[in-house]
CSV table of C-alpha atoms and ligand atoms in Angstrom, one decimal:
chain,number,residue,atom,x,y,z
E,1453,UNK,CA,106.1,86.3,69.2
E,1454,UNK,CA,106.7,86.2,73.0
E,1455,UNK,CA,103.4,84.8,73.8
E,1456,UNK,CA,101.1,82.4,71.3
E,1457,UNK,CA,97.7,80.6,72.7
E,1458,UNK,CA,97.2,77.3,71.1
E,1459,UNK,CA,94.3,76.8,72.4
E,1460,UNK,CA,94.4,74.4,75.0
E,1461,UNK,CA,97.8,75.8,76.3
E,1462,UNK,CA,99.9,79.2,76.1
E,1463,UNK,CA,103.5,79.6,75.3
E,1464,UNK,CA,105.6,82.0,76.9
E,1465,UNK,CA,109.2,82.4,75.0
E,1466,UNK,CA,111.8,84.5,76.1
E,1467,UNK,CA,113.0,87.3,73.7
E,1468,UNK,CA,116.1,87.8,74.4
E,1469,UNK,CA,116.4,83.8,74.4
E,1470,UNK,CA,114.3,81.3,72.4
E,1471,UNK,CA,115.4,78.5,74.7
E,1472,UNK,CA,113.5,79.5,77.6
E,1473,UNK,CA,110.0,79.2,77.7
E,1474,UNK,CA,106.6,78.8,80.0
E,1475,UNK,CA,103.9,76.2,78.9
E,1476,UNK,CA,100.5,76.8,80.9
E,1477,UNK,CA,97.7,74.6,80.2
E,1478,UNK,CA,94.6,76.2,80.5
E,1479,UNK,CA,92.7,73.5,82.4
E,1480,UNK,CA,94.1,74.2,85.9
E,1481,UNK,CA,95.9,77.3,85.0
E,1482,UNK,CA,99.0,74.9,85.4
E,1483,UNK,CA,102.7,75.4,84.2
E,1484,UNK,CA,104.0,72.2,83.4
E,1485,UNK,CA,107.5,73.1,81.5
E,1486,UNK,CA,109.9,75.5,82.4
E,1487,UNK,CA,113.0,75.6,80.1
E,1488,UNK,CA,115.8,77.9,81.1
E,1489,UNK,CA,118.4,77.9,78.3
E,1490,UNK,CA,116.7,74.7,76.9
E,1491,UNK,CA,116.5,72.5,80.4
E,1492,UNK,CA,113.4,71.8,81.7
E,1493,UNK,CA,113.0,72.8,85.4
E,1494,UNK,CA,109.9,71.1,86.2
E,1495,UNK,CA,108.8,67.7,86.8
E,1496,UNK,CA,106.0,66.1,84.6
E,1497,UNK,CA,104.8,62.5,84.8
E,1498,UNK,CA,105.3,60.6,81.8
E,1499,UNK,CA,101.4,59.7,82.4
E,1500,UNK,CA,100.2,63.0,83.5
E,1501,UNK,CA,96.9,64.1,81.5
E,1502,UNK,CA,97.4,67.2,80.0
E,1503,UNK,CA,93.3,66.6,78.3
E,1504,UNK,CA,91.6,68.1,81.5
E,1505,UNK,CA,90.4,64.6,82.3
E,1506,UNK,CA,92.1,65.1,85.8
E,1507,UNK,CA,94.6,67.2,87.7
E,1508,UNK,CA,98.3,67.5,85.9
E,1509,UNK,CA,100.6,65.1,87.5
E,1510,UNK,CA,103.7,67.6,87.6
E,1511,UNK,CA,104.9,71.3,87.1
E,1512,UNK,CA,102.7,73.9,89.0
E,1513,UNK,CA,99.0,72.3,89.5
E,1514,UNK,CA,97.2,75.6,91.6
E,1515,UNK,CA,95.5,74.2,95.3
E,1516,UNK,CA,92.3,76.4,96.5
E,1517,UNK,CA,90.1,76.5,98.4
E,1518,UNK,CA,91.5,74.1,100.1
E,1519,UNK,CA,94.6,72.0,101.4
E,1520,UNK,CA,94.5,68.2,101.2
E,1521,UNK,CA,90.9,67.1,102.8
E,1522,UNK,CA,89.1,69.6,105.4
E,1523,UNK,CA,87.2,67.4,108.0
E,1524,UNK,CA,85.7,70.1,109.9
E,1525,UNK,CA,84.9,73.3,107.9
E,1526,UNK,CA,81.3,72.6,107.0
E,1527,UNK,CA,81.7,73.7,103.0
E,1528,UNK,CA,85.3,73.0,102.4
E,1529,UNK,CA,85.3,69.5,103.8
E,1530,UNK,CA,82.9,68.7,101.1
E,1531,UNK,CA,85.7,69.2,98.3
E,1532,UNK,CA,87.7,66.9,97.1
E,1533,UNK,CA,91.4,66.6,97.9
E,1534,UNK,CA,93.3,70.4,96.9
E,1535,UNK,CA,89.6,72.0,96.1
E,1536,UNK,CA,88.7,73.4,92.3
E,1537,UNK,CA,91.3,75.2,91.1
E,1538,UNK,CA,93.1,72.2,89.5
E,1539,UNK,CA,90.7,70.7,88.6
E,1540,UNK,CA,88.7,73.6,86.4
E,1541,UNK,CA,89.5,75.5,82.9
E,1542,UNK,CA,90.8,78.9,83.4
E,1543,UNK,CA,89.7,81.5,81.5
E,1544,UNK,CA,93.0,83.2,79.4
E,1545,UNK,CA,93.0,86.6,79.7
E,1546,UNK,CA,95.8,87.7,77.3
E,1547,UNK,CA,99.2,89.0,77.7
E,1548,UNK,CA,100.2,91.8,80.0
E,1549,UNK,CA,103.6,92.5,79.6
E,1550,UNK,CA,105.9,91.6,76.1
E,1551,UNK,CA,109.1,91.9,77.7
E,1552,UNK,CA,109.5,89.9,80.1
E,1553,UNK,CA,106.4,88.3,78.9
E,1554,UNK,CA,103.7,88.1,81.3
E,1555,UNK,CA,100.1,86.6,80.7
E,1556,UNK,CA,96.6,86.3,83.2
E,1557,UNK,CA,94.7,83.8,83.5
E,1558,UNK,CA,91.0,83.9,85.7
E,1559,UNK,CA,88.3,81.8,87.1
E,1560,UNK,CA,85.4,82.3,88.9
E,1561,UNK,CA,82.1,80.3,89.7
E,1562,UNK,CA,81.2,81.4,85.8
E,1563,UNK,CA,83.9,79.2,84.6
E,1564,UNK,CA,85.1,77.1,87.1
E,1565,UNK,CA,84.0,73.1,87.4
E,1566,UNK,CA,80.3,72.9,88.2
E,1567,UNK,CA,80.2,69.8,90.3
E,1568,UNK,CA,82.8,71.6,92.6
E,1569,UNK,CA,81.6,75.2,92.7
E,1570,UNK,CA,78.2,73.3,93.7
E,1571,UNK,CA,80.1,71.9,96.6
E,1572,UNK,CA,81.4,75.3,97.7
E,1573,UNK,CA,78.7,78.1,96.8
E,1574,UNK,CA,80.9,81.0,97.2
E,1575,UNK,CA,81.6,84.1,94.8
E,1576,UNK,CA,85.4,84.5,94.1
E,1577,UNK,CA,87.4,85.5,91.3
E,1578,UNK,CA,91.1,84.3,91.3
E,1579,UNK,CA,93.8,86.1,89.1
E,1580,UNK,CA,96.9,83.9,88.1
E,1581,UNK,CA,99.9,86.0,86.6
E,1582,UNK,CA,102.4,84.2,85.3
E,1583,UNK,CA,106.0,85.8,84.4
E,1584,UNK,CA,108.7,84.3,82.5
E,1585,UNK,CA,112.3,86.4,83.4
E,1586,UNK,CA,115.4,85.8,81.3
E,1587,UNK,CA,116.6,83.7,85.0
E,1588,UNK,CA,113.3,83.2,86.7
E,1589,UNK,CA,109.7,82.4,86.7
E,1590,UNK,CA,107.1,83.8,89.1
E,1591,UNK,CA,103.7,82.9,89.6
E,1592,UNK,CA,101.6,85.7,91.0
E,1593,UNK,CA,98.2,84.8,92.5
E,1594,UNK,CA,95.5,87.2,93.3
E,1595,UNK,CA,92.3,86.4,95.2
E,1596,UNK,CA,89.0,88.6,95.6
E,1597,UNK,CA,85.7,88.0,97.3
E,1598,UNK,CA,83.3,90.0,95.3
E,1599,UNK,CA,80.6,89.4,97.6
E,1600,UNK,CA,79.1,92.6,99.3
E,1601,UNK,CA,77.5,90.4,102.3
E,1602,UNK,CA,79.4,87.1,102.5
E,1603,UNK,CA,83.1,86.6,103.8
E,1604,UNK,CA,85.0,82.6,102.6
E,1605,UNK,CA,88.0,81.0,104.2
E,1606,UNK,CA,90.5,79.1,101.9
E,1607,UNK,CA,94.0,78.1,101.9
E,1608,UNK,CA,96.3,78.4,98.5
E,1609,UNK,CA,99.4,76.5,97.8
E,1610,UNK,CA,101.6,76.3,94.8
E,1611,UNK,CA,102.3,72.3,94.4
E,1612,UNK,CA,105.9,73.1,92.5
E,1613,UNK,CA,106.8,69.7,91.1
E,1614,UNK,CA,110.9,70.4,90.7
E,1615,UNK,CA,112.9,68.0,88.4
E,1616,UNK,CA,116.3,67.0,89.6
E,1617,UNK,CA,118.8,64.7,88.9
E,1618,UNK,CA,119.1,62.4,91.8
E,1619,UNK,CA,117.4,62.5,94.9
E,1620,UNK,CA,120.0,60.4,96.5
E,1621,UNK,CA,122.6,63.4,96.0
E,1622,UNK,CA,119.8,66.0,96.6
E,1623,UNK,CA,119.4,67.8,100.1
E,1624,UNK,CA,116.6,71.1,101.1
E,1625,UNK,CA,117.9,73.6,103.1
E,1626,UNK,CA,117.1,76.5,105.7
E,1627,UNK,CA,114.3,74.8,107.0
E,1628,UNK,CA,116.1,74.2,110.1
E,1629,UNK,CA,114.3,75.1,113.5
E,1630,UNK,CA,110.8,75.1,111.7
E,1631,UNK,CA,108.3,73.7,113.4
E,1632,UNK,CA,106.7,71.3,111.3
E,1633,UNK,CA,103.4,68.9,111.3
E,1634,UNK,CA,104.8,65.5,109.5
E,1635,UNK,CA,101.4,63.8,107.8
E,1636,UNK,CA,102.2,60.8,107.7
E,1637,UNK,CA,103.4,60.5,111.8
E,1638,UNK,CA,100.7,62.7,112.3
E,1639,UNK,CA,102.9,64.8,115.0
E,1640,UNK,CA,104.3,68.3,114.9
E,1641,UNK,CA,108.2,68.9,116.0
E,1642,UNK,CA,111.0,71.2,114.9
E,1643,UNK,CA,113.2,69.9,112.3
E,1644,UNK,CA,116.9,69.8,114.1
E,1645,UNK,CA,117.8,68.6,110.6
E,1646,UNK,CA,120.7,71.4,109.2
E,1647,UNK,CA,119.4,70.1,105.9
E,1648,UNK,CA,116.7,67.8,104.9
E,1649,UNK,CA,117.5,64.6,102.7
E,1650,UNK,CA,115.0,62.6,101.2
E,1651,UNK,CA,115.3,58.5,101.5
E,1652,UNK,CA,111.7,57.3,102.0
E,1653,UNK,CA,108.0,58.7,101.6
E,1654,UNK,CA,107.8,62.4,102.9
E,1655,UNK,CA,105.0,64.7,103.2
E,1656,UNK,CA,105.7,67.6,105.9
E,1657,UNK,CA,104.5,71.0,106.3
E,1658,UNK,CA,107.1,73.3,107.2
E,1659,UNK,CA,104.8,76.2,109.3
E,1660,UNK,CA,105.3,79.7,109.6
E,1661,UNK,CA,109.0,79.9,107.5
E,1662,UNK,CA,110.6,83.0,107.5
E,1663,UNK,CA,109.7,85.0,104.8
E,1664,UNK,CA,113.3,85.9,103.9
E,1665,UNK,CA,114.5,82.4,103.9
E,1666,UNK,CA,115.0,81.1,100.7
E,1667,UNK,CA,114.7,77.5,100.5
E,1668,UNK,CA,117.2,75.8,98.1
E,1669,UNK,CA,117.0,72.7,96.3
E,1670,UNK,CA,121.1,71.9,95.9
E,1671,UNK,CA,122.2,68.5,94.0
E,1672,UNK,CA,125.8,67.7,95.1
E,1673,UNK,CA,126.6,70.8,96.6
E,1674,UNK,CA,125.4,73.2,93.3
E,1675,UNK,CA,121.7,75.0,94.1
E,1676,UNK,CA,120.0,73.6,91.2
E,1677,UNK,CA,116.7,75.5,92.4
E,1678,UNK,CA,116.3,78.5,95.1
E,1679,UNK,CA,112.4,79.0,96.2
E,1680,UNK,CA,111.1,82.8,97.1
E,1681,UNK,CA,108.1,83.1,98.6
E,1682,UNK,CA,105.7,86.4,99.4
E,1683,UNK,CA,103.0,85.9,101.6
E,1684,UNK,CA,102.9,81.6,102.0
E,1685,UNK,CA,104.5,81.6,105.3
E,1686,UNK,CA,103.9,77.5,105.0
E,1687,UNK,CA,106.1,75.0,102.7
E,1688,UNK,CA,105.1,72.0,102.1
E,1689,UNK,CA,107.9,69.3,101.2
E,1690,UNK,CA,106.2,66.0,99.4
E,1691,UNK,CA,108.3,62.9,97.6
E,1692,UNK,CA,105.9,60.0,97.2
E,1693,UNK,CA,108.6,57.3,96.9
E,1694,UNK,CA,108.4,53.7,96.1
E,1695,UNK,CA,105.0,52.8,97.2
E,1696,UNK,CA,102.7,55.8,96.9
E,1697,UNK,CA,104.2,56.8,93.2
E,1698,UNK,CA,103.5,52.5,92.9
E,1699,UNK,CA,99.9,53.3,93.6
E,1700,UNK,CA,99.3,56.6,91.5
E,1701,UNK,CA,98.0,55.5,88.0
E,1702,UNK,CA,99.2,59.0,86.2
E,1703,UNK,CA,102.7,58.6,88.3
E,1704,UNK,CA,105.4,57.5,85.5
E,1705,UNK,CA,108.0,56.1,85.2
E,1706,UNK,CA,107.3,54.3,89.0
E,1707,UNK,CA,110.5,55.5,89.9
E,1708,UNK,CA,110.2,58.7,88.7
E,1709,UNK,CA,110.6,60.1,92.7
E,1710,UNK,CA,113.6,60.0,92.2
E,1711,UNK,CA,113.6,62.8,89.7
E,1712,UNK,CA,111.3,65.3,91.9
E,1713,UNK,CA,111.1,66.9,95.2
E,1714,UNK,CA,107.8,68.5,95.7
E,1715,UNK,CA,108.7,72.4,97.6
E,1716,UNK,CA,105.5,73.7,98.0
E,1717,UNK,CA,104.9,77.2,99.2
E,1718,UNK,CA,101.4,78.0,100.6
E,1719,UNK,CA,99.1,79.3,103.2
E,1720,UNK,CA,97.4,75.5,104.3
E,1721,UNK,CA,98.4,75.8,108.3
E,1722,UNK,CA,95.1,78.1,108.6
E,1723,UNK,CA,92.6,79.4,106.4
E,1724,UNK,CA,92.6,82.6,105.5
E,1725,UNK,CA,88.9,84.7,105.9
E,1726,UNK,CA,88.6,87.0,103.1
E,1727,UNK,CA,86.1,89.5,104.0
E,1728,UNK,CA,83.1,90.8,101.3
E,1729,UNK,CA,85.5,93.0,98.7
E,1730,UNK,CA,88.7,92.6,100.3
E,1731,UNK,CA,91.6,90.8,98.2
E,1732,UNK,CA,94.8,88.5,99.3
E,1733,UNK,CA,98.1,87.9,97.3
E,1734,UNK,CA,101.6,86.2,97.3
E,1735,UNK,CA,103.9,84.7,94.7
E,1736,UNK,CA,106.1,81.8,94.2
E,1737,UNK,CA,109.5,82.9,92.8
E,1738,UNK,CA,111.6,80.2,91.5
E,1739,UNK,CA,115.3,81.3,90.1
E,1740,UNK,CA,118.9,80.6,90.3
E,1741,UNK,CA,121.0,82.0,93.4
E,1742,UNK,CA,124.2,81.0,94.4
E,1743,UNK,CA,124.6,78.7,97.7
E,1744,UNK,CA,123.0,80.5,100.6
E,1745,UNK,CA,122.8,78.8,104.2
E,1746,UNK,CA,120.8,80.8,106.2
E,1747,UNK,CA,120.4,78.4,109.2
E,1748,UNK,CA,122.3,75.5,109.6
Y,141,LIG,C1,100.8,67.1,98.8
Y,141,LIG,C2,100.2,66.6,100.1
Y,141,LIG,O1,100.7,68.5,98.8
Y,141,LIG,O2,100.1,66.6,97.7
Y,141,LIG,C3,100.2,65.0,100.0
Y,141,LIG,O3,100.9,67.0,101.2
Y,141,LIG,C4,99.6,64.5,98.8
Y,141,LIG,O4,99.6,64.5,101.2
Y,141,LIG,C5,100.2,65.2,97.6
Y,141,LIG,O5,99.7,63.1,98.7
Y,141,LIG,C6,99.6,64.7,96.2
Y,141,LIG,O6,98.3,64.9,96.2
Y,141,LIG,P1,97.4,64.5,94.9
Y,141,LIG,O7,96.0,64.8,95.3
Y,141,LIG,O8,97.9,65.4,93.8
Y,141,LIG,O9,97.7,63.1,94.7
């Protein structure tokens, strides 16, 4: 059996090889393991809570209908930090597709958290495919305002925890000549950078990025992960480090930063206004390509 609901989670496995699989916890629609021929490809804290208690601290926790914290919009800025979506149980809508096996998940105001949705009175209804390839897993995501009177802006990101080996021998590439807003400075610049290494706490959207540029995660000169995007012209690059990870109580081991770099593909420079009955949607691809520089 390709796909098997266990309640709480579903299990994707890969016919053609029982090695490779897809876990998705319902609560938060999130993937938290990818295996490809047995290796996991994701990140997951050793303290992440997988018993809907809070957000999953690792693989592919889902951000809408909004980025971090909104100060100005006068519903969004009431939601938490990264909105509902991660923080509500999707409803599992079954399989799609047996080979490669493809499953739906939903939520809307009829299942999604209460205290939030309260926050944010809006009608939506969000559609997350999830498709695991014999080389690849994409994550499709459809939104729809139902409404027939009332319009809502959001931003979506996929918050792609990606395990690798060392950061120290890790680098990101074709990122360079982005403009870029850099949180924690609080300035925009382009990144001169012909690749980006990581030795200290980062947190820096990457705006507007070409939609043909893959970024590529590459561990002593192998790619160990290459990032397509469709549609999230923004990327978001996050590594906690020393003190932040210190300061997260679900973040373990404490230096387990050096494990992960955070690519994050999204829409969070703007929000997007999704007009009564009109849909938007974009996917994160992540897969195996050979070396590719296309901007150094
Ligand atoms: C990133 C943000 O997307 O998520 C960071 O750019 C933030 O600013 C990080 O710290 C983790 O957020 P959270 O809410 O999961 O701790």
């Amino acid at each position: 059996m390709s796909v098997q609901d266990l309640g709480d989670k579903v299990i994707l496995t890969h016919p053609d090889d029982k090695s490779s699989t897809a876990t998705i916890l319902k609560y938060g629609a999130t993937v938290f393991s990818w295996k490809l021929n047995g290796t996991e490809q994701l990140w997951l804290s050793d303290a992440a809570k997988l018993d809907g208690s809070r957000p999953v601290r690792g693989g592919i926790p889902l951000v809408f209908p909004v980025f971090g914290k909104n100060t100005t919009d006068e519903h969004l800025s009431k939601l938490p930090q990264h909105g509902l979506a991660r923080n509500s149980t999707w409803e599992f809508l079954g399989q799609t597709k047996s080979d490669p096996p493809t499953v739906q998940f939903a939520l809307s105001p009829d299942n999604a958290n209460k205290e939030l949705t309260k926050l944010w009175p809006f009608d939506f209804v969000l559609l997350l495919t999830v498709q695991l390839g014999r080389d690849y897993l994409k994550t499709d995501i459809e939104v729809q305002n139902p409404s027939t009177t009332r319009e809502f802006k959001f931003n979506w990101l996929f918050h792609t925890y990606l395990k690798i080996e060392d950061i120290e021998g890790t680098l990101v590439s074709n990122l360079v000549g982005v403009k870029l807003y850099d949180q924690l400075l609080k300035q925009s610049y382009i990144d001169k950078h012909p690749v980006i290494t990581i030795s200290d706490e980062t947190d820096c959207i990457y705006q507007n990025v070409d939609e043909n540029r893959l970024i590529q995660v590459v561990d002593r000169g192998q790619p160990v992960h290459t990032v397509k995007r469709h549609n999230l012209p923004d990327t978001v690059v996050w590594n906690p480090w020393t003190e932040k990870a210190g300061g997260m109580a679900d973040f373990e081991p404490k230096d387990g930063f050096l494990q992960m770099v955070c690519i994050e593909p999204g829409h969070v420079h703007d929000l997007i206004t999704l007009a009564p009955g009109q849909s938007w949607s974009a996917y994160q691809l992540l897969y195996k390509e050979q070396l590719k520089y296309q901007a150094i």
